Amino acid sequence: SAIYRAGVFGHRPTVPVEPAALEAAARKAMSPRSWSYVAGSAGQQRTAAANTAAFGRHQIVPRMLVDVEERDLTTELFGRTLPAPLLLAPIGVLEMAHREAEHAVASAARALGLPMIVSTQASVPMEDVAADLGASPMWYQLYWSRDDELAESFVRRAEAAGAQALVVTLDTHLLGWRTRDLDLAYLPFAQGQGLAQYTSDPVFQRMTRERANQPRTERDPRPTPAAVRSVLSQARRFPGDVRTNLRSGLPRAAVETFLDTFSRSSLTWDDLARLREWTSLPIVLKGLQHADDARLALEHGVDGIVVSNHGGRQVDGAIASLDALPGIVDAVDGRVPVLFDSGVRSGADAFIALALGADAVLLGRPWVYGLALAGAHGAQAVLEHVLAELDLTMGLAGVRSVADITRETLATPTAG
Ligand code: FNR
């Protein structure tokens, strides 16, 4: 209501409130490459478009004369109470959106008490983000490296840094066909961006040193060991300083080591058992779209699921994430939390996902746009706008609590 009152009395918001206007403003503020990486999806962008369009096929049917004076947005997840059913989706390479990257986002999350899921491709080491977050929850998102020792190191660092859950993203074992990035000949990782989790890791540092010490050939020029040592020591000295990456550039050996180890297309369900040996954190699988995969996840003892298609960035033509949600909710049948992302642009969108059975929703691109426009304040403003609209939608729909946002609140009660 504070946002509303300020608007009524002529104060302009920090960033545009209307989702399309927010996106347009961010586009103007960002470089073409950064914009294409953040806003772009796979192929002809069909799944990205389907993700947002899917919300238009569900209609909320408001109920009247319900006492909604007191509304409760709090939500329980993994034995902890969150202020709202909203988390910050893991987003990599935030240095493209803003110089302060995760530092700014953590301060926005901290101001609102919302959990931030820190990416393996973050621009700031997870330990520094944890410090920035203070009492706000950190979750860690894992890209399971081709090198198990490195993957294990990430997982153990996350637990030691106080992460409350481990989100394993399964849909990006190969990078999707990102047409806009290909046209701009741009891959941020190849330019050393988004590698702070790696360069701050002792296992990765050792692998990089070993690679740099291999004999140099004319065809495959390697940086000198001295160059590698200097950048690694810089990375150690200023682990939280994204300028280390931006200005000095990483040695080729580090980028090559990353490219060698990033993806692991041979992973199967049986590998999950190893993860259990590395951590006692709740394990959440992100990127599920098939109800049978949700069943397999339960059989393999996972603690939660994120229904997601990575914002349409992986398979162009894939099912809209919202269309995959009800079937997965039915298959899981309340045994573990089901989270949702891909296409959420507003509080009303979040309401619809919750009504279709999601326990909580991850917000992705919108807060990145806020970050690009106005740093920590911009990201925080976007989160506040979504929370405010969710709260209003609940009240106006005649719903007092998150648990009461059921399929009965929609005109399209899907059987599953
Ligand atoms: C992502 N996403 C993502 N997911 C993940 O598990 N690890 C990551 O590092 C990233 N990085 C990333 C970067 C950018 C620029 C985007 C847009 C997305 C996917 C993200 O967590 C989430 O699934 C999508 O953002 C959801 O789609 P929308 O709602 O943002 O369109």
Coordinates of C-alpha atoms and ligand atoms in Angstrom, one line a residue:
S1 CA 0.0 0.0 0.0
A2 CA 3.0 2.3 0.5
I3 CA 3.8 1.9 -3.2
Y4 CA 0.2 2.8 -4.1
R5 CA 0.0 5.8 -1.9
A6 CA 3.4 7.2 -3.2
G7 CA 2.1 6.8 -6.7
V8 CA -1.2 8.5 -5.9
F9 CA 0.7 11.4 -4.5
G10 CA 2.8 11.9 -7.5
H11 CA 6.0 10.0 -6.7
R12 CA 7.3 8.1 -9.6
P13 CA 8.5 4.6 -8.9
T14 CA 12.2 3.7 -9.1
V15 CA 11.7 1.5 -12.2
P16 CA 8.6 1.1 -14.4
V17 CA 5.8 -0.9 -12.8
E18 CA 4.3 -2.2 -16.0
P19 CA 6.2 -5.3 -17.0
A20 CA 6.5 -4.4 -20.8
A21 CA 7.7 -0.9 -19.9
L22 CA 10.2 -2.3 -17.5
E23 CA 11.6 -4.6 -20.2
A24 CA 11.7 -1.7 -22.7
A25 CA 13.5 0.6 -20.3
A26 CA 16.1 -2.1 -19.5
R27 CA 16.7 -2.7 -23.2
K28 CA 17.6 0.9 -23.7
A29 CA 19.9 0.9 -20.7
M30 CA 21.8 -2.3 -21.6
S31 CA 24.4 -2.9 -24.3
P32 CA 23.1 -5.0 -27.3
R33 CA 25.2 -8.0 -26.1
S34 CA 24.1 -7.9 -22.5
W35 CA 20.5 -7.4 -23.6
S36 CA 20.6 -10.3 -26.0
Y37 CA 22.1 -12.6 -23.4
V38 CA 19.6 -11.7 -20.7
A39 CA 16.4 -11.3 -22.8
G40 CA 17.2 -13.8 -25.5
S41 CA 16.0 -17.4 -25.5
A42 CA 16.6 -20.4 -27.7
G43 CA 15.8 -20.6 -31.4
Q44 CA 12.9 -18.6 -32.6
Q45 CA 12.0 -17.7 -29.0
R46 CA 8.8 -19.8 -29.3
T47 CA 8.9 -21.4 -25.9
A48 CA 9.8 -18.0 -24.3
A49 CA 6.7 -16.6 -25.9
A50 CA 4.6 -19.6 -24.9
N51 CA 5.8 -19.3 -21.3
T52 CA 4.2 -15.9 -20.9
A53 CA 1.2 -16.5 -23.1
A54 CA 0.2 -19.6 -21.0
F55 CA -0.8 -17.3 -18.1
G56 CA -3.5 -15.8 -20.4
R57 CA -5.3 -19.1 -20.6
H58 CA -6.2 -19.1 -16.9
Q59 CA -8.6 -16.8 -15.3
I60 CA -9.0 -15.8 -11.7
V61 CA -12.5 -15.7 -10.4
P62 CA -12.7 -13.3 -7.5
R63 CA -15.0 -14.0 -4.5
M64 CA -16.7 -11.2 -2.6
L65 CA -17.5 -10.4 1.0
V66 CA -14.7 -12.4 2.4
D67 CA -12.9 -10.7 5.3
V68 CA -9.4 -10.2 3.7
E69 CA -8.4 -7.3 6.0
E70 CA -5.5 -9.5 7.3
R71 CA -3.6 -11.3 4.6
D72 CA -0.8 -13.8 5.2
L73 CA 1.8 -14.3 2.5
T74 CA 4.2 -16.4 4.6
T75 CA 5.1 -19.8 3.3
E76 CA 6.9 -22.8 4.8
L77 CA 9.7 -24.4 2.8
F78 CA 12.1 -27.0 4.1
G79 CA 11.1 -26.3 7.7
R80 CA 11.6 -22.5 7.4
T81 CA 9.2 -19.7 7.2
L82 CA 9.6 -17.3 4.2
P83 CA 7.9 -13.9 4.1
A84 CA 6.3 -14.8 0.8
P85 CA 6.1 -17.6 -1.7
L86 CA 8.7 -15.8 -3.8
L87 CA 12.4 -16.5 -4.4
L88 CA 15.0 -15.0 -6.7
A89 CA 15.8 -17.4 -9.5
P90 CA 19.4 -18.3 -10.1
I91 CA 20.8 -16.0 -12.8
G92 CA 24.4 -16.1 -14.0
V93 CA 26.7 -13.4 -15.3
L94 CA 25.0 -10.6 -13.5
E95 CA 28.0 -8.3 -14.1
M96 CA 26.4 -7.8 -17.5
A97 CA 23.4 -6.2 -16.0
H98 CA 25.2 -4.1 -13.3
R99 CA 28.7 -3.6 -12.1
E100 CA 27.7 -4.5 -8.5
A101 CA 26.1 -7.8 -9.7
E102 CA 25.3 -10.2 -6.8
H103 CA 26.3 -7.6 -4.2
A104 CA 23.4 -5.4 -5.3
V105 CA 20.9 -8.3 -5.7
A106 CA 21.8 -9.7 -2.3
S107 CA 21.1 -6.3 -0.7
A108 CA 17.7 -6.2 -2.4
A109 CA 16.9 -9.8 -1.2
R110 CA 18.1 -8.9 2.2
A111 CA 15.8 -5.8 2.5
L112 CA 12.8 -8.0 1.8
G113 CA 14.0 -11.3 3.5
L114 CA 13.5 -13.3 0.3
P115 CA 15.8 -16.2 -0.5
M116 CA 18.3 -15.7 -3.2
I117 CA 19.4 -18.7 -5.3
V118 CA 23.1 -18.0 -6.1
S119 CA 24.2 -19.4 -9.5
T120 CA 27.2 -21.5 -10.3
Q121 CA 27.8 -18.9 -13.0
A122 CA 27.7 -16.0 -10.6
S123 CA 29.9 -12.9 -10.9
V124 CA 30.7 -13.0 -7.2
P125 CA 31.9 -15.9 -5.1
M126 CA 29.1 -17.5 -3.1
E127 CA 30.9 -16.8 0.3
D128 CA 30.8 -13.1 -0.4
V129 CA 27.1 -13.3 -1.4
A130 CA 26.3 -15.1 1.8
A131 CA 28.0 -12.3 3.8
D132 CA 26.0 -9.7 1.8
L133 CA 22.7 -11.6 2.5
G134 CA 23.1 -11.5 6.3
A135 CA 20.1 -13.3 7.8
S136 CA 18.3 -13.7 4.4
P137 CA 18.4 -17.2 3.1
M138 CA 20.9 -18.3 0.5
W139 CA 20.3 -21.3 -1.7
Y140 CA 23.0 -22.5 -4.1
Q141 CA 22.4 -23.5 -7.7
L142 CA 24.7 -26.2 -9.0
Y143 CA 25.7 -26.9 -12.5
W144 CA 27.2 -30.4 -12.1
S145 CA 30.6 -30.1 -13.5
R146 CA 32.2 -32.8 -15.7
D147 CA 34.8 -33.0 -13.0
D148 CA 33.3 -34.5 -9.8
E149 CA 36.0 -33.2 -7.6
L150 CA 35.0 -29.6 -8.7
A151 CA 31.3 -30.3 -8.3
E152 CA 31.9 -31.7 -4.8
S153 CA 33.9 -28.6 -3.9
F154 CA 31.1 -26.3 -5.0
V155 CA 28.6 -28.3 -3.0
R156 CA 30.8 -28.3 0.2
R157 CA 31.6 -24.6 -0.1
A158 CA 27.8 -23.9 -0.4
E159 CA 27.0 -25.8 2.7
A160 CA 29.9 -24.3 4.6
A161 CA 28.8 -20.8 3.5
G162 CA 25.4 -21.4 5.0
A163 CA 23.3 -22.3 2.0
Q164 CA 19.9 -23.7 3.0
A165 CA 19.2 -25.8 -0.1
L166 CA 21.0 -27.1 -3.1
V167 CA 19.3 -26.5 -6.5
V168 CA 20.6 -28.8 -9.2
T169 CA 19.8 -27.5 -12.6
L170 CA 19.4 -30.4 -15.0
D171 CA 18.3 -28.7 -18.2
T172 CA 21.6 -27.1 -19.2
H173 CA 24.0 -30.0 -19.6
L174 CA 24.4 -28.5 -23.1
L175 CA 24.0 -24.8 -23.8
G176 CA 20.8 -24.2 -25.9
W177 CA 20.8 -22.8 -29.4
R178 CA 20.9 -19.2 -28.4
T179 CA 20.3 -17.5 -31.8
R180 CA 20.7 -13.9 -30.7
D181 CA 24.0 -14.6 -28.9
L182 CA 25.3 -16.6 -31.9
D183 CA 24.5 -13.7 -34.2
L184 CA 26.5 -11.3 -32.0
A185 CA 29.3 -13.9 -31.7
Y186 CA 29.0 -13.6 -28.0
L187 CA 29.3 -16.1 -25.2
P188 CA 30.0 -14.4 -21.9
F189 CA 31.9 -17.3 -20.4
A190 CA 34.3 -17.5 -23.3
Q191 CA 35.2 -13.9 -22.4
G192 CA 35.8 -14.8 -18.8
Q193 CA 32.5 -13.4 -17.4
G194 CA 30.5 -15.3 -14.8
L195 CA 33.4 -17.4 -13.6
A196 CA 33.8 -16.1 -10.1
Q197 CA 32.6 -19.3 -8.5
Y198 CA 35.3 -21.1 -10.4
T199 CA 38.3 -18.8 -10.0
S200 CA 37.6 -18.7 -6.3
D201 CA 37.6 -22.4 -6.0
P202 CA 40.8 -24.3 -4.9
V203 CA 40.1 -27.3 -7.1
F204 CA 39.5 -25.1 -10.2
Q205 CA 42.7 -23.1 -9.4
R206 CA 44.7 -26.3 -9.3
M207 CA 43.2 -27.6 -12.5
T208 CA 44.0 -24.3 -14.2
R209 CA 47.6 -24.3 -13.0
E210 CA 48.0 -27.8 -14.3
R211 CA 46.7 -26.8 -17.7
A212 CA 48.9 -23.7 -17.8
N213 CA 51.9 -25.8 -17.1
Q214 CA 51.3 -28.1 -20.0
P215 CA 53.8 -27.4 -22.8
R216 CA 52.9 -24.6 -25.1
T217 CA 52.6 -25.3 -28.8
E218 CA 52.3 -22.9 -31.6
R219 CA 48.8 -24.2 -32.5
D220 CA 47.4 -24.0 -29.0
P221 CA 48.9 -21.0 -27.3
R222 CA 48.6 -21.1 -23.5
P223 CA 49.2 -18.3 -21.2
T224 CA 52.5 -18.4 -19.3
P225 CA 52.4 -19.9 -15.8
A226 CA 53.3 -16.5 -14.4
A227 CA 50.3 -14.9 -16.0
V228 CA 48.0 -17.5 -14.6
R229 CA 49.5 -17.1 -11.1
S230 CA 49.1 -13.4 -11.2
V231 CA 45.4 -13.5 -12.1
L232 CA 44.7 -16.3 -9.7
S233 CA 46.3 -14.4 -6.8
Q234 CA 44.4 -11.3 -7.8
A235 CA 41.2 -13.4 -7.8
R236 CA 42.1 -14.6 -4.3
R237 CA 42.9 -11.2 -3.0
F238 CA 39.8 -9.5 -4.3
P239 CA 37.4 -12.4 -4.4
G240 CA 34.3 -10.2 -4.3
D241 CA 35.5 -7.6 -6.8
V242 CA 33.9 -8.2 -10.2
R243 CA 36.4 -5.6 -11.6
T244 CA 39.0 -8.3 -11.4
N245 CA 37.1 -10.2 -14.1
L246 CA 36.1 -7.2 -16.1
R247 CA 39.3 -5.3 -16.4
S248 CA 42.1 -7.8 -16.3
G249 CA 40.4 -10.6 -18.2
L250 CA 41.0 -14.1 -17.1
P251 CA 43.9 -16.1 -18.5
R252 CA 43.0 -18.3 -21.4
A253 CA 43.8 -21.4 -19.3
A254 CA 41.0 -20.6 -16.8
V255 CA 38.5 -20.1 -19.6
E256 CA 39.6 -23.3 -21.3
T257 CA 39.4 -25.2 -18.0
F258 CA 35.9 -23.9 -17.6
L259 CA 34.8 -24.8 -21.1
D260 CA 36.2 -28.3 -20.5
T261 CA 34.4 -28.9 -17.3
F262 CA 31.2 -26.9 -17.4
S263 CA 28.8 -29.4 -19.0
R264 CA 28.1 -33.0 -18.2
S265 CA 25.7 -34.6 -20.6
S266 CA 26.4 -38.1 -19.3
L267 CA 24.6 -37.6 -16.0
T268 CA 21.8 -40.0 -15.1
W269 CA 19.4 -40.5 -12.2
D270 CA 21.9 -42.9 -10.5
D271 CA 24.4 -40.1 -10.1
L272 CA 22.2 -38.3 -7.6
A273 CA 23.3 -40.8 -4.9
R274 CA 26.7 -39.2 -5.0
L275 CA 25.3 -35.8 -4.3
R276 CA 23.8 -37.2 -1.1
E277 CA 27.2 -38.2 0.1
W278 CA 28.5 -34.7 -0.4
T279 CA 25.8 -32.8 1.4
S280 CA 23.0 -33.0 4.0
L281 CA 21.2 -30.0 2.4
P282 CA 17.7 -30.4 0.9
I283 CA 18.3 -31.3 -2.8
V284 CA 16.0 -29.6 -5.3
L285 CA 16.0 -30.6 -9.0
K286 CA 15.4 -27.7 -11.4
G287 CA 14.3 -28.0 -14.9
L288 CA 11.7 -30.8 -14.8
Q289 CA 8.9 -30.7 -17.3
H290 CA 7.6 -34.3 -17.5
A291 CA 5.5 -35.9 -14.9
D292 CA 7.4 -39.1 -15.2
D293 CA 10.6 -37.2 -14.4
A294 CA 8.9 -35.9 -11.3
R295 CA 8.1 -39.5 -10.3
L296 CA 11.7 -40.6 -10.9
A297 CA 12.8 -37.6 -8.8
L298 CA 10.6 -38.9 -5.9
E299 CA 11.9 -42.4 -6.3
H300 CA 15.5 -41.1 -6.0
G301 CA 14.6 -39.3 -2.8
V302 CA 14.9 -35.7 -3.8
D303 CA 13.5 -33.0 -1.5
G304 CA 12.0 -30.7 -4.0
I305 CA 11.4 -29.8 -7.7
V306 CA 11.5 -26.7 -9.7
V307 CA 9.2 -26.9 -12.8
S308 CA 11.1 -24.8 -15.3
N309 CA 12.2 -24.6 -18.9
H310 CA 15.0 -22.1 -18.1
G311 CA 12.9 -19.3 -19.5
G312 CA 12.8 -21.0 -22.9
R313 CA 16.5 -20.6 -23.3
Q314 CA 17.2 -24.3 -23.9
V315 CA 14.7 -26.1 -26.2
D316 CA 12.8 -23.9 -28.6
G317 CA 9.4 -25.5 -29.1
A318 CA 9.4 -27.0 -25.6
I319 CA 6.2 -27.1 -23.6
A320 CA 5.3 -23.8 -21.8
S321 CA 6.4 -24.2 -18.2
L322 CA 2.9 -23.4 -16.8
D323 CA 1.4 -26.1 -19.0
A324 CA 3.8 -28.6 -17.5
L325 CA 2.9 -27.6 -13.9
P326 CA -0.5 -29.3 -13.1
G327 CA 0.6 -32.7 -14.3
I328 CA 3.8 -32.5 -12.2
V329 CA 1.8 -31.3 -9.2
D330 CA -0.5 -34.2 -9.5
A331 CA 2.3 -36.7 -9.8
V332 CA 4.1 -35.3 -6.8
D333 CA 0.8 -35.2 -4.8
G334 CA 2.2 -33.1 -2.0
R335 CA 5.1 -35.3 -1.1
V336 CA 7.8 -32.7 -1.7
P337 CA 7.5 -28.9 -2.5
V338 CA 7.0 -28.0 -6.2
L339 CA 8.4 -24.7 -7.2
F340 CA 7.8 -23.0 -10.5
D341 CA 9.5 -20.6 -12.9
S342 CA 9.6 -19.4 -16.5
G343 CA 7.3 -16.6 -17.6
V344 CA 6.3 -15.1 -14.3
R345 CA 6.2 -11.3 -14.9
S346 CA 3.8 -10.1 -12.2
G347 CA 2.0 -10.8 -9.0
A348 CA -1.0 -12.0 -10.8
D349 CA 1.1 -14.4 -12.7
A350 CA 2.5 -15.7 -9.4
F351 CA -1.0 -16.1 -8.1
I352 CA -2.0 -18.3 -11.1
A353 CA 1.1 -20.5 -10.7
L354 CA 0.3 -20.9 -7.0
A355 CA -3.3 -21.7 -7.9
L356 CA -2.1 -24.4 -10.2
G357 CA -0.3 -26.0 -7.3
A358 CA 3.1 -24.5 -7.1
D359 CA 4.3 -24.0 -3.5
A360 CA 6.4 -21.0 -4.4
V361 CA 7.5 -19.1 -7.5
L362 CA 11.0 -18.1 -8.7
L363 CA 11.2 -14.6 -10.3
G364 CA 13.8 -14.4 -13.1
R365 CA 14.3 -11.7 -15.8
P366 CA 12.2 -9.0 -14.2
W367 CA 14.5 -8.3 -11.3
V368 CA 17.5 -8.5 -13.7
Y369 CA 15.9 -5.6 -15.6
G370 CA 15.4 -3.7 -12.4
L371 CA 19.1 -4.4 -11.5
A372 CA 20.2 -3.1 -14.9
L373 CA 18.2 0.1 -14.5
A374 CA 18.9 1.1 -10.9
G375 CA 21.2 -1.5 -9.2
A376 CA 20.1 -2.7 -5.8
H377 CA 17.2 -0.3 -5.6
G378 CA 15.9 -1.3 -9.0
A379 CA 16.0 -5.0 -8.2
Q380 CA 14.3 -4.4 -4.9
A381 CA 11.6 -2.2 -6.6
V382 CA 10.7 -5.0 -9.0
L383 CA 10.4 -7.5 -6.2
E384 CA 8.3 -5.1 -4.2
H385 CA 6.0 -4.6 -7.2
V386 CA 5.4 -8.3 -7.6
L387 CA 4.8 -8.8 -3.9
A388 CA 2.4 -5.8 -3.8
E389 CA 0.4 -7.1 -6.8
L390 CA 0.3 -10.6 -5.3
D391 CA -1.0 -9.3 -2.0
L392 CA -3.6 -7.2 -3.8
T393 CA -4.7 -10.0 -6.1
M394 CA -5.1 -12.3 -3.0
G395 CA -7.2 -9.7 -1.3
L396 CA -9.3 -8.8 -4.3
A397 CA -9.8 -12.5 -5.1
G398 CA -11.1 -13.1 -1.6
V399 CA -8.1 -15.2 -0.5
R400 CA -6.5 -14.7 2.9
S401 CA -3.5 -17.0 2.8
V402 CA -1.1 -18.7 0.4
A403 CA -2.6 -22.1 1.2
D404 CA -6.0 -20.8 0.1
I405 CA -4.7 -20.0 -3.4
T406 CA -6.1 -23.2 -4.9
R407 CA -7.4 -24.4 -8.3
E408 CA -10.8 -23.4 -7.1
T409 CA -9.8 -19.7 -7.5
L410 CA -9.5 -20.2 -11.2
A411 CA -12.2 -20.6 -13.9
T412 CA -10.2 -23.4 -15.4
P413 CA -9.9 -26.0 -12.6
T414 CA -7.7 -28.5 -14.4
A415 CA -8.0 -32.1 -13.4
G416 CA -4.3 -32.7 -14.1
Ligands
FNR1 C1 19.1 -17.9 -16.3 N1 18.7 -19.1 -15.7 C2 19.7 -19.8 -14.9 N2 19.3 -20.9 -14.3 C3 20.2 -21.6 -13.5 O1 19.9 -22.6 -13.0 N3 21.5 -21.2 -13.4 C4 21.9 -20.0 -14.1 O2 23.1 -19.7 -14.0 C5 21.0 -19.3 -14.9 N4 21.4 -18.2 -15.6 C6 20.5 -17.5 -16.2 C7 20.8 -16.3 -16.9 C8 19.9 -15.5 -17.5 C9 20.3 -14.2 -18.1 C10 18.5 -15.9 -17.5 C11 17.5 -15.1 -18.2 C12 18.2 -17.1 -17.0 C13 17.3 -19.5 -15.7 C14 16.6 -18.9 -14.5 O3 16.9 -19.5 -13.3 C15 15.1 -19.1 -14.7 O4 14.8 -20.5 -14.9 C16 14.5 -18.3 -15.9 O5 15.0 -17.0 -15.8 C17 13.0 -18.3 -15.8 O6 12.5 -17.6 -17.0 P1 12.0 -16.1 -17.0 O7 10.8 -16.1 -16.1 O8 13.1 -15.3 -16.5 O9 11.7 -15.8 -18.4

